[in-house]
Coordinates of C-alpha atoms (C1' of nucleotides) in Angstrom, one line a residue:
Chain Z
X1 CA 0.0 0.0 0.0
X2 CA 1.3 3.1 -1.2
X3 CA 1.7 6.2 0.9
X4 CA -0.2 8.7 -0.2
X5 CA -2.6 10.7 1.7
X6 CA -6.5 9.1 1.6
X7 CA -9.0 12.0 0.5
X8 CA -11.5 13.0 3.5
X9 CA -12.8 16.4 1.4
X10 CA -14.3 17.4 -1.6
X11 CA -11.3 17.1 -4.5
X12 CA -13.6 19.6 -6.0
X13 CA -14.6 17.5 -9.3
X14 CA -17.5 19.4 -10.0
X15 CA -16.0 22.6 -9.9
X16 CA -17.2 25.6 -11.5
X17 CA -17.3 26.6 -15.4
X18 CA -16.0 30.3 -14.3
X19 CA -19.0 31.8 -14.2
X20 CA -21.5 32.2 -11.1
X21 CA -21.5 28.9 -9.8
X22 CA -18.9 29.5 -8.4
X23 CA -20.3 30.2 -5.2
X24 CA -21.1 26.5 -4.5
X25 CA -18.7 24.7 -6.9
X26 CA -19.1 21.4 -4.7
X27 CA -22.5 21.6 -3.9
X28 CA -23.4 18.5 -5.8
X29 CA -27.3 18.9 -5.4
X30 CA -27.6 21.8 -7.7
X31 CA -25.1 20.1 -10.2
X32 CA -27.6 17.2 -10.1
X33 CA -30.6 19.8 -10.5
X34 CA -28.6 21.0 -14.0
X35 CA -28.2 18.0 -15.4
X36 CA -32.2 17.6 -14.7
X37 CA -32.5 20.0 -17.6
X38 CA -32.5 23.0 -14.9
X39 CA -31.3 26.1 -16.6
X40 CA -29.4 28.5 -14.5
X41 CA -31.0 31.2 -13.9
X42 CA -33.4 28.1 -11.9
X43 CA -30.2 27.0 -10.2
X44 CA -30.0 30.9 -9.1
X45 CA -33.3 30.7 -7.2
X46 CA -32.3 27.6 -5.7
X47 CA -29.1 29.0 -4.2
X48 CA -30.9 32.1 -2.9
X49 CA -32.2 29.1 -0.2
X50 CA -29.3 27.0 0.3
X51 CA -27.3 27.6 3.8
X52 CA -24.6 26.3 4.4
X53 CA -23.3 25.0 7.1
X54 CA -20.4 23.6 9.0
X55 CA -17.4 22.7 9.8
X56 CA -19.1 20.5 12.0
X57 CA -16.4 18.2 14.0
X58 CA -16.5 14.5 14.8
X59 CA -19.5 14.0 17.1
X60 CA -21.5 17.0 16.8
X61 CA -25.0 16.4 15.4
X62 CA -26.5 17.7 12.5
X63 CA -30.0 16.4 14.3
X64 CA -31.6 14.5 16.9
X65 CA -34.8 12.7 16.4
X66 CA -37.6 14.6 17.4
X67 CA -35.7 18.2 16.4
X68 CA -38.7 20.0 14.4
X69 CA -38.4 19.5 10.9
X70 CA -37.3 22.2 8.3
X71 CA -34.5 20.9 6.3
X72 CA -33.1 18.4 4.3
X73 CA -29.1 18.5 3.8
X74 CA -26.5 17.9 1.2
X75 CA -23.5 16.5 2.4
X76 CA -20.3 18.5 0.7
X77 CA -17.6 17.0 2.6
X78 CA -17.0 14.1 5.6
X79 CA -19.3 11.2 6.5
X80 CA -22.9 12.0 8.2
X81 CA -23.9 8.5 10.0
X82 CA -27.9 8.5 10.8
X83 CA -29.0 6.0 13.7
X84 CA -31.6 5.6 16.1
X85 CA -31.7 4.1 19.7
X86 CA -34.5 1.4 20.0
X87 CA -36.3 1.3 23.1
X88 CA -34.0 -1.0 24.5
X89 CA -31.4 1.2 24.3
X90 CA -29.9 -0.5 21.5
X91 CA -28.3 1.4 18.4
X92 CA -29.6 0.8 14.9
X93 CA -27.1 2.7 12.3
X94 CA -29.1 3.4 9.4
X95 CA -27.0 4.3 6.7
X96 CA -23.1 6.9 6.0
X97 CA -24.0 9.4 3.6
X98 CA -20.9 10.8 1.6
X99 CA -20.1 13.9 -0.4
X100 CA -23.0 14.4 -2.5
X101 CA -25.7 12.7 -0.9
X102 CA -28.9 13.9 0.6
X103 CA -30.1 13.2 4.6
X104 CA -33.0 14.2 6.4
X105 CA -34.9 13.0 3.6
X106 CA -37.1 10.3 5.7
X107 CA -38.1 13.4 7.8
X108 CA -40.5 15.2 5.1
X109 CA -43.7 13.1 5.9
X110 CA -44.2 14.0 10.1
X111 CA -42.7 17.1 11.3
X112 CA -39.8 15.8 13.1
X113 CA -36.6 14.3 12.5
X114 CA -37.3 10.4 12.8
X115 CA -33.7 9.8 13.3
X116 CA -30.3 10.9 14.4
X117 CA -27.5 12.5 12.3
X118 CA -24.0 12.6 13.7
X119 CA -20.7 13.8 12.0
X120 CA -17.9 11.0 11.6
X121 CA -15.4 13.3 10.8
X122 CA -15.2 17.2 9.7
X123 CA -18.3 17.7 7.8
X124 CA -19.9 20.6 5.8
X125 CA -23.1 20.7 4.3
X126 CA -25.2 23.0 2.3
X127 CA -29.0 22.8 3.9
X128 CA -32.2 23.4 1.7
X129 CA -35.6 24.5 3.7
X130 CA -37.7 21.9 3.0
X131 CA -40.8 24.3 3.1
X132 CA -39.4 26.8 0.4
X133 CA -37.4 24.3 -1.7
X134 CA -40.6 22.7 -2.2
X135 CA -42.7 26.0 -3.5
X136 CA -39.5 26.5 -5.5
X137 CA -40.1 22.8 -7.0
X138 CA -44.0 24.0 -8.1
X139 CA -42.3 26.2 -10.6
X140 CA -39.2 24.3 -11.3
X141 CA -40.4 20.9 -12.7
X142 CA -36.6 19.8 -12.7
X143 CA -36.3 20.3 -9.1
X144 CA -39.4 18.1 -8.5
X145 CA -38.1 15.6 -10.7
X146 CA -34.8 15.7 -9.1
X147 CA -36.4 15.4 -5.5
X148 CA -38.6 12.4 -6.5
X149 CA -35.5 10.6 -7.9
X150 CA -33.4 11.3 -4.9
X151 CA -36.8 10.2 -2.6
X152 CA -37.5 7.1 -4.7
X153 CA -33.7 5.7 -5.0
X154 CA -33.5 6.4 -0.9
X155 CA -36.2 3.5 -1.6
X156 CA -34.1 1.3 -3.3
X157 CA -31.5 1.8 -1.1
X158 CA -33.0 1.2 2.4
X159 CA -34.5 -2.3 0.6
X160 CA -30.9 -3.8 -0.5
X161 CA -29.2 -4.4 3.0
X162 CA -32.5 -5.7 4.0
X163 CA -32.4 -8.9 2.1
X164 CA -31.5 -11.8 3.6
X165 CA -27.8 -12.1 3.1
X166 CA -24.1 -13.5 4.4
X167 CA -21.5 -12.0 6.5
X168 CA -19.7 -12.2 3.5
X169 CA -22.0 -10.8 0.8
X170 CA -22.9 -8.1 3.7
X171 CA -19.4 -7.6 3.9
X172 CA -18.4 -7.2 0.2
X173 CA -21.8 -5.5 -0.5
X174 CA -20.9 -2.7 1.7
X175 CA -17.0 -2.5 0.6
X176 CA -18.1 -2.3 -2.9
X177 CA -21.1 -0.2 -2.8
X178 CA -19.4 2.4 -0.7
X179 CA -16.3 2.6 -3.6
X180 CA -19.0 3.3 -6.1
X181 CA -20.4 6.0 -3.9
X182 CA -17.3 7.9 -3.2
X183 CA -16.1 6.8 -7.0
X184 CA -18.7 9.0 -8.5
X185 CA -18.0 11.8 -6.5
X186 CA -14.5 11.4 -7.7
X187 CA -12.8 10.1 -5.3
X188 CA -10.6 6.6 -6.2
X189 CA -12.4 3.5 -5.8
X190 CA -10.2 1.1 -5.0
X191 CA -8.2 2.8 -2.4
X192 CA -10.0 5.0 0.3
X193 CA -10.6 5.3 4.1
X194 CA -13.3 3.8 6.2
X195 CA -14.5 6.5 8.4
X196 CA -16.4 4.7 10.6
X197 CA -15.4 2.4 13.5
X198 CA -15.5 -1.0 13.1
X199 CA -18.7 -1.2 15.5
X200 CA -20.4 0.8 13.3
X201 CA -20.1 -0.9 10.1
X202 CA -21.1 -4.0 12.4
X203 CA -24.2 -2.2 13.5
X204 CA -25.2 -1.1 10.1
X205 CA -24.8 -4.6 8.5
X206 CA -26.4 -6.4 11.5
X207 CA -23.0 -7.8 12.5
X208 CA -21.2 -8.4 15.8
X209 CA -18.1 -6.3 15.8
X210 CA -15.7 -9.7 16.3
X211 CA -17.6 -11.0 12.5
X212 CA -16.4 -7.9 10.8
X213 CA -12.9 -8.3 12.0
X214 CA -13.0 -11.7 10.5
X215 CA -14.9 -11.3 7.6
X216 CA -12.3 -8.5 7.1
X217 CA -9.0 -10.5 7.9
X218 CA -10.1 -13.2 5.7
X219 CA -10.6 -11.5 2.7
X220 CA -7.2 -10.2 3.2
X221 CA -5.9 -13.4 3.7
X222 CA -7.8 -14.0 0.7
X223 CA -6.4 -11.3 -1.8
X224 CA -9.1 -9.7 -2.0
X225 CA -8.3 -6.3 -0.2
X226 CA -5.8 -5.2 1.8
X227 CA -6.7 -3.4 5.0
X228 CA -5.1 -1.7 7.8
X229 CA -6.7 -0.2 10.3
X230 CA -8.9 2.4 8.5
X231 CA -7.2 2.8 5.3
X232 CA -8.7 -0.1 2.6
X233 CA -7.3 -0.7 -0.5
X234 CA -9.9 -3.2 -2.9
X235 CA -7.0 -5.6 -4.8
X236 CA -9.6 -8.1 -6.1
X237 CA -12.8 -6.2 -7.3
X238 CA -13.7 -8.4 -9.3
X239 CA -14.5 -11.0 -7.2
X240 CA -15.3 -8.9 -4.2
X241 CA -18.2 -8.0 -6.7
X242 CA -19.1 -11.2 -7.3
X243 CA -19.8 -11.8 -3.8
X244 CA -21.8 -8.4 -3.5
X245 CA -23.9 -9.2 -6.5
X246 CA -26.4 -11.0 -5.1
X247 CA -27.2 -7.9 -2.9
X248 CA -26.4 -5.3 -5.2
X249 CA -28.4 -6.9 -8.2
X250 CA -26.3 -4.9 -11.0
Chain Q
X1 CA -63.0 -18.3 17.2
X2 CA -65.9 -17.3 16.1
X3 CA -67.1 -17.9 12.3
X4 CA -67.7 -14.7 11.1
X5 CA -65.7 -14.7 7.8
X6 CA -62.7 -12.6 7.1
X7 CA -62.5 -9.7 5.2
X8 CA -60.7 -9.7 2.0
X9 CA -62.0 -6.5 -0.3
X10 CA -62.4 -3.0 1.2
X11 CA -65.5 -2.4 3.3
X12 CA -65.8 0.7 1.4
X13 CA -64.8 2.9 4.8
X14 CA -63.7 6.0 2.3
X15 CA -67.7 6.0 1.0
X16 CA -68.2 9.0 -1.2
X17 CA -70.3 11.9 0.7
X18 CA -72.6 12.0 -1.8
X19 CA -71.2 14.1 -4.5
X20 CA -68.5 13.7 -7.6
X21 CA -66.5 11.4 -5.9
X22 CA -68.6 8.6 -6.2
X23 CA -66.9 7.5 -9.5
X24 CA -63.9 6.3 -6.8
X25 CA -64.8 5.8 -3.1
X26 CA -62.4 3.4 -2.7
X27 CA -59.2 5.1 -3.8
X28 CA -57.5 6.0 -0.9
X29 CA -55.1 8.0 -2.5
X30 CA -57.1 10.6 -3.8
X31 CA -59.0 10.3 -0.5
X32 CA -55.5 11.5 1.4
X33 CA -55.1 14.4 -1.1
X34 CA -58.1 15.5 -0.1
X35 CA -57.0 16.0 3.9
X36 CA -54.2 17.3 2.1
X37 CA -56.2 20.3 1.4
X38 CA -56.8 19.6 -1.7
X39 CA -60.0 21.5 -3.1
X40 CA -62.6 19.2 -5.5
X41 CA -62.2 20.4 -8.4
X42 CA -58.4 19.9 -7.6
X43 CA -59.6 16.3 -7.2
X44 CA -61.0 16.1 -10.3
X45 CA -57.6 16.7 -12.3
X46 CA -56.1 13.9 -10.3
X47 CA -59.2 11.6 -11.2
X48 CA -58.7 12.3 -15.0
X49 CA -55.7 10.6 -14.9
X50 CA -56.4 7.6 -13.0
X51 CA -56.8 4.4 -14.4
X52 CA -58.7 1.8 -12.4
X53 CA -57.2 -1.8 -13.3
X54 CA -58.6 -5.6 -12.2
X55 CA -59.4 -7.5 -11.0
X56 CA -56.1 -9.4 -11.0
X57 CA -56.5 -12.8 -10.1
X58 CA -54.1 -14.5 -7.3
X59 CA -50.6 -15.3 -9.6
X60 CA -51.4 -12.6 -11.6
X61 CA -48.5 -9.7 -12.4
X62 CA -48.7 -5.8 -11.9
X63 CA -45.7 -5.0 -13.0
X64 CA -42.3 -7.2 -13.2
X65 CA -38.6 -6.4 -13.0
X66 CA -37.3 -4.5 -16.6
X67 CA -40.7 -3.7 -17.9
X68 CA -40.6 0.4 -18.5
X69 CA -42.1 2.3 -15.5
X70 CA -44.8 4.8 -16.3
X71 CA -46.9 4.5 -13.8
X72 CA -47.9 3.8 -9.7
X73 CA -50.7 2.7 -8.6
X74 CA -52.8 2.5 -5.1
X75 CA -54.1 -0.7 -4.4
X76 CA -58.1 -0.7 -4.4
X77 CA -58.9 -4.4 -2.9
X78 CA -56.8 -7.2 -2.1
X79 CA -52.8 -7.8 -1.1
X80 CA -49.9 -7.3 -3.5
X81 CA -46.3 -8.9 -3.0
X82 CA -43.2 -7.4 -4.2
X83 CA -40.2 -9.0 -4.5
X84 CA -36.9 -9.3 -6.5
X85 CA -35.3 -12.3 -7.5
X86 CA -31.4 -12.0 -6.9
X87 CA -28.6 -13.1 -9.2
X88 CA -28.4 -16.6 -7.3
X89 CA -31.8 -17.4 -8.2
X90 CA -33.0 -16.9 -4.6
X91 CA -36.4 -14.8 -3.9
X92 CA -36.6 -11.7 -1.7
X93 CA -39.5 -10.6 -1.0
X94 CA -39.8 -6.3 -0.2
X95 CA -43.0 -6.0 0.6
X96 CA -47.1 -6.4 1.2
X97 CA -49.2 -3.9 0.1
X98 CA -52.9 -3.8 1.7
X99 CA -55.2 -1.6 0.0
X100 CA -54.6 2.1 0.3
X101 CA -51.0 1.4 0.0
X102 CA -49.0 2.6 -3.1
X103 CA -46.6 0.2 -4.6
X104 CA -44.3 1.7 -7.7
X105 CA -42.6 4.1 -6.1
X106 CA -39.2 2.5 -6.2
X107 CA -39.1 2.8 -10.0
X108 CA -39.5 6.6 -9.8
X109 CA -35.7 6.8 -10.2
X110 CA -34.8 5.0 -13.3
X111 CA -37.1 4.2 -16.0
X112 CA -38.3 0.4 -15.2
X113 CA -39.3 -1.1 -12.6
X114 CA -36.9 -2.6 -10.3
X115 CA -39.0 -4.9 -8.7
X116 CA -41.6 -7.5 -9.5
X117 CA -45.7 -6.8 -8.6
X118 CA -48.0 -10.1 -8.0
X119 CA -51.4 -10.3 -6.8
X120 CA -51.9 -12.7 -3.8
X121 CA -55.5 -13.1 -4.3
X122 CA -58.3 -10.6 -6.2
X123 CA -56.3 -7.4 -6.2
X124 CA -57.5 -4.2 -7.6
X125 CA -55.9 -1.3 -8.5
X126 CA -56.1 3.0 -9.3
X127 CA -53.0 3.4 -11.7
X128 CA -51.4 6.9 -12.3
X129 CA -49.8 7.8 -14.8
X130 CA -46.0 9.3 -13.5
X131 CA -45.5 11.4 -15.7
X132 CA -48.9 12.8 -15.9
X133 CA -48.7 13.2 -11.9
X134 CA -46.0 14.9 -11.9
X135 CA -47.0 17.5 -14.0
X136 CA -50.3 17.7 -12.0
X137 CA -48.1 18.2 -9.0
X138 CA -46.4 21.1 -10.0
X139 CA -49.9 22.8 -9.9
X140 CA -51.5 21.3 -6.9
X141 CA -48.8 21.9 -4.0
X142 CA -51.3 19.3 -1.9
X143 CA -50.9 17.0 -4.5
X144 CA -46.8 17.1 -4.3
X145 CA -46.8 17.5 -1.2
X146 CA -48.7 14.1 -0.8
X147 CA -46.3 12.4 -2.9
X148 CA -43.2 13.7 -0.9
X149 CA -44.7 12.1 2.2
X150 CA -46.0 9.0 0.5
X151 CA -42.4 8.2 -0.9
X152 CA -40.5 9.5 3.0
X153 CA -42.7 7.1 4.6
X154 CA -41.6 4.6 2.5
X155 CA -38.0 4.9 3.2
X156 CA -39.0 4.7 6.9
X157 CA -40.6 1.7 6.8
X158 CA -37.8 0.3 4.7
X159 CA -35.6 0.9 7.5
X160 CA -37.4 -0.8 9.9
X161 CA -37.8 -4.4 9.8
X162 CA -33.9 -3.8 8.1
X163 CA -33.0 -3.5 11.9
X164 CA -30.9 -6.2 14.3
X165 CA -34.0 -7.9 15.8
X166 CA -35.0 -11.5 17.0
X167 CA -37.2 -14.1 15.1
X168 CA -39.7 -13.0 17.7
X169 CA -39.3 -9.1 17.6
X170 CA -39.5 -9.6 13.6
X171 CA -42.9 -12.0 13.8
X172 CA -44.6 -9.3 16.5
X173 CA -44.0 -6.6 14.7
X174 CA -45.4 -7.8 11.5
X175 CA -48.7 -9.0 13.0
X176 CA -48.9 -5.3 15.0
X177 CA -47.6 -3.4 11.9
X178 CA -50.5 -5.4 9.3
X179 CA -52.8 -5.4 12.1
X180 CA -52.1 -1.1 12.1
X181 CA -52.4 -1.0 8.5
X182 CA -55.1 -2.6 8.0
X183 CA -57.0 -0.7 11.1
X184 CA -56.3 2.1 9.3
X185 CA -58.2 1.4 6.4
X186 CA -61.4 0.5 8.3
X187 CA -60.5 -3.6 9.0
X188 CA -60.6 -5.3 12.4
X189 CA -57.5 -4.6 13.7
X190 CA -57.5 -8.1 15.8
X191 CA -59.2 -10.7 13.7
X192 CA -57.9 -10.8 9.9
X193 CA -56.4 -13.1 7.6
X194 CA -53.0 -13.4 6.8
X195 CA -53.2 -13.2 2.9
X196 CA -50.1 -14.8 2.3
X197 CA -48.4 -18.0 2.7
X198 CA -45.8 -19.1 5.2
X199 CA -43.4 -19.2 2.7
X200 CA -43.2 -15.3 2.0
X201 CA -43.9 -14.3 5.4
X202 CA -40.9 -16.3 6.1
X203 CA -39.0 -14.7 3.4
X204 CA -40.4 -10.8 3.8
X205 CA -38.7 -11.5 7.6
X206 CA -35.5 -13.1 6.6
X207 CA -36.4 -16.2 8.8
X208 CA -36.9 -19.8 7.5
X209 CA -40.7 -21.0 6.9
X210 CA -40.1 -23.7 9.9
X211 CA -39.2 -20.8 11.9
X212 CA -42.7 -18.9 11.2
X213 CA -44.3 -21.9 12.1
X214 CA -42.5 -22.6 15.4
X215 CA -42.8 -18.7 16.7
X216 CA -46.3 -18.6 16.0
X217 CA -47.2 -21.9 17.8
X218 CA -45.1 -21.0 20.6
X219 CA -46.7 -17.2 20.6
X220 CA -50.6 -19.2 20.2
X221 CA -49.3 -21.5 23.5
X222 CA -47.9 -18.4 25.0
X223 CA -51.7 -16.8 24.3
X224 CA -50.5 -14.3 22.4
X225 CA -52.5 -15.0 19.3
X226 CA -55.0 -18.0 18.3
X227 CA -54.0 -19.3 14.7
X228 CA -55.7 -20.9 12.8
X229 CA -54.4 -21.7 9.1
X230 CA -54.2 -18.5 7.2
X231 CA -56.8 -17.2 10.1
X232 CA -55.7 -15.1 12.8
X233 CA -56.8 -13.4 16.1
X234 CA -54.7 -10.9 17.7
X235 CA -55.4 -11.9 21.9
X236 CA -52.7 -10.1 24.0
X237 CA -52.0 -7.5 21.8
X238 CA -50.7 -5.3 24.6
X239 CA -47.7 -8.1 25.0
X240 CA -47.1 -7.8 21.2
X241 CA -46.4 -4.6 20.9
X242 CA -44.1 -5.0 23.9
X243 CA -42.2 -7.6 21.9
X244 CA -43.0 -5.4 18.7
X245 CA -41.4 -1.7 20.2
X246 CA -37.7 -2.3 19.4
X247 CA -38.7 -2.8 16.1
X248 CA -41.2 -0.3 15.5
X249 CA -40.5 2.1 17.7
X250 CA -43.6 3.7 18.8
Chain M
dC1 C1' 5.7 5.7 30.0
dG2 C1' 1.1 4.9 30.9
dG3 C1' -3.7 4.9 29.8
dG4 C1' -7.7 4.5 26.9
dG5 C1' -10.0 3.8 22.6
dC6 C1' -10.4 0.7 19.1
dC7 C1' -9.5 -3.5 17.2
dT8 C1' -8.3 -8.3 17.0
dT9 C1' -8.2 -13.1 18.4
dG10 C1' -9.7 -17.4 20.6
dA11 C1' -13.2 -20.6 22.7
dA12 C1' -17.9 -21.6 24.1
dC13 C1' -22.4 -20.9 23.1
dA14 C1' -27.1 -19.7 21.0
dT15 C1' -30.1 -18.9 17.5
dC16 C1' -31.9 -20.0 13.6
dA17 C1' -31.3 -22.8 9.2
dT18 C1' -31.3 -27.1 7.2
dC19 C1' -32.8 -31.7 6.4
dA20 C1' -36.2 -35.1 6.5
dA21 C1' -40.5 -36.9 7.6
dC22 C1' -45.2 -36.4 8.4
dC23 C1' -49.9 -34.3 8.4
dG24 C1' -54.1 -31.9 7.0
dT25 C1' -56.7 -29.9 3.5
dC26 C1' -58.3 -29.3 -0.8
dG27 C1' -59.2 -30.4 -5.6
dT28 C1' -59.5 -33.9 -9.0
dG29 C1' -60.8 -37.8 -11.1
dG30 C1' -61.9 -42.6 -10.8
Chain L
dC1 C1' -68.4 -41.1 -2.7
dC2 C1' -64.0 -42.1 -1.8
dA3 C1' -59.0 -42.4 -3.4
dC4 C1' -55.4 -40.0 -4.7
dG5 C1' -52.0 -36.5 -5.1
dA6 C1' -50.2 -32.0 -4.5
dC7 C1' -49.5 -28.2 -1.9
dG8 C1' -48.8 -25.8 2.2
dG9 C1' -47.8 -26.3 6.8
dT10 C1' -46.0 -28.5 11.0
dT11 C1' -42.7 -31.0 13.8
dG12 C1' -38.4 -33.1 15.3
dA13 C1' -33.3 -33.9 15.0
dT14 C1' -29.1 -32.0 13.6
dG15 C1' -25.8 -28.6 12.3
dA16 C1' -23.8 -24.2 10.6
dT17 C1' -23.3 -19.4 10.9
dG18 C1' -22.6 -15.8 13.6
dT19 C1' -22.8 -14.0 18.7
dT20 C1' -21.1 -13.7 23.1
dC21 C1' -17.7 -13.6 26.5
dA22 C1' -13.0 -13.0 27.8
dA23 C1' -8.5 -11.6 27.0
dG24 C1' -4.9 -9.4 24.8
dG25 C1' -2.6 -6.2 21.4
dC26 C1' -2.0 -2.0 18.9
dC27 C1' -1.8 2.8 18.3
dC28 C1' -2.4 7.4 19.5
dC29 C1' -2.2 10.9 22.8
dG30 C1' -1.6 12.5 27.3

DNA sequence: CGGGGCCTTGAACATCATCAACCGTCGTGG
DNA sequence: CCACGACGGTTGATGATGTTCAAGGCCCCG
């Protein structure tokens, strides 16, 4: 494994074409609402209600179930991890959401967060009032295409890990899914840093702690990765996505 | 157990009030627009565009994976199954959907469906177009605004049963979580039928079909619940819901 | 150095899956 | 009308996968 440092920001891939997007070059939501078919004096009204916000550090919370409702967020940089505590007191980690990606999105029907959203890492977001963003989407068809998409492949999403699956296809699933994820953001997909704990990636794919370890070791032991600590480096992708396939379904 | 049979079709609970919306009394969806504040005449745009389908017989397909989306659809009467059939030729079942529930909404982002849509006995259906929704939306903020919620309550439910939780935590909460559904829509919330066999119950909660069988003879000695074939009577529900919290976290 | 996360490793255990057989019900046809 | 067969469901015995418990190691930071 090579030396060189593992990205934790925005590398700034969607950067600006010189003219007045600059002023949130790595907001990936509005360059997701141009490629909609948006035009840009449409992505101007949508920047008149983006905030942004952060640096938030490791720990803080972006949200806490039961906080009142009013925004959804675009993650620009770090890892946002959403959980709950059952009413045993256990955690449930429901998903990491990278550059790019959208949280607070199973919050828009009640008028409460139904989860929490903690920062892994620095984090900075840009955050979009629900309320006016969707008034904004009335006249912008784009935008409410945009917001369905992003609602319907949350969907999708949530359903995969449900499935009744391995440690090992879990395992792989998650490895390979996550390099996609940060891959079309721009980051490199074979070698990149997990920025969770080990518990956490446990929690999320119903595993005990000791099981990831394993599952981990062996497919080092394997060839299929290489892994050290929290730096990860994918050596066999192939076959790491021919365990995953099953859960992925690509 | 008494003999009083069990109900299979809606009762009619969303009975028109004697005006226009006769012509679909039993569509819930248009139904929730309406508390939506959506005005009648609004109501009547939405109707143009539906599409009432059935009855589909038990085997019988909505929709299957790969065939172009273009449209969702409330169910009117009956229970639909979704499912997915993964690369190793094993099923997975997503979902049941009880009448007044929307099924399609998954295939909102991308342009077929990613899942497949069977009837498990007499099903019918109100279809929508998408596309001609969508466009409706943009000029009825109740009507996006219905959708928004419909498709972030989906990704909550998702999330549930996805969860770390016992064969028994699993098999409570999907008796209390139908027998809440179906309350909802005007059924006994304690005596119904389970429209489905053991098989996909098994499946939907990642357990094996033996498994089903032993919880719910150990839940009928434990006076829990009296089961009788597809035929069930909810008995302690307080104690279900108990076991059920974690899970659903009410 | 020393302490505290976080992670790993090993051994015993539990839960649930698997395998195999059987049963009850229903539908069909003799 | 009854025999048969198929399907769905149940039950018991066995076993695998992953959990739990306990201990130790590594790294970072004081």
């Amino acid at each position: 494994m090579s030396d060189t440092p593992f990205p934790r920001l925005s590398p700034g891939v969607l950067a600006d074409d010189g003219d007045a997007l600059t002023f949130c070059s790595t907001c990936a939501f509005s360059q997701a609402c141009l490629s909609q078919g948006m035009d840009k004096s449409s992505l101007q009204d949508l920047h008149m209600l983006v905030e942004h916000v952060g640096p938030l550090h490791a720990g803080e919370h972006v949200f806490r179930v039961g906080d009142p409702f009013e925004a959804i967020a675009a993650v620009r940089a770090g890892t946002v991890k959403t959980y709950v505590i059952d009413r045993d007191g256990r955690e449930h980690v429901l998903g990491f959401h990278f550059p790019g990606e959208v949280i607070g999105l199973d919050a828009i029907d009640g008028d409460t967060y139904p989860c929490n959203a903690v920062a892994l890492d620095t984090v900075m977001l840009c955050r979009f009032s629900f309320p006016k963003i969707s008034v904004l989407a009335t006249r912008l068809p784009g935008l409410q295409q945009h917001l369905f998409r992003l609602l319907s492949r949350s969907i999708g999403r949530a359903a995969l890990l449900a499935g009744d699956f391995s440690a090992d296809e879990r395992m792989a699933a998650f490895l390979v899914g996550m390099s996609e994820r940060l891959a079309a953001r721009g980051f490199s997909p074979n070698r990149f840093a997990l920025t969770m704990p080990r518990t956490d990636i446990a929690n999320y794919l119903r595993l005990a702690p000791e099981t990831v370890s394993r599952v981990l070791k062996r497919f080092q032991d394997d060839g299929l990765l290489q892994v050290d600590r929290r730096e990860l480096e994918l050596v066999d992708r192939a076959r790491l996505e021919t365990l995953a396939a099953p859960v992925l379904r690509h």
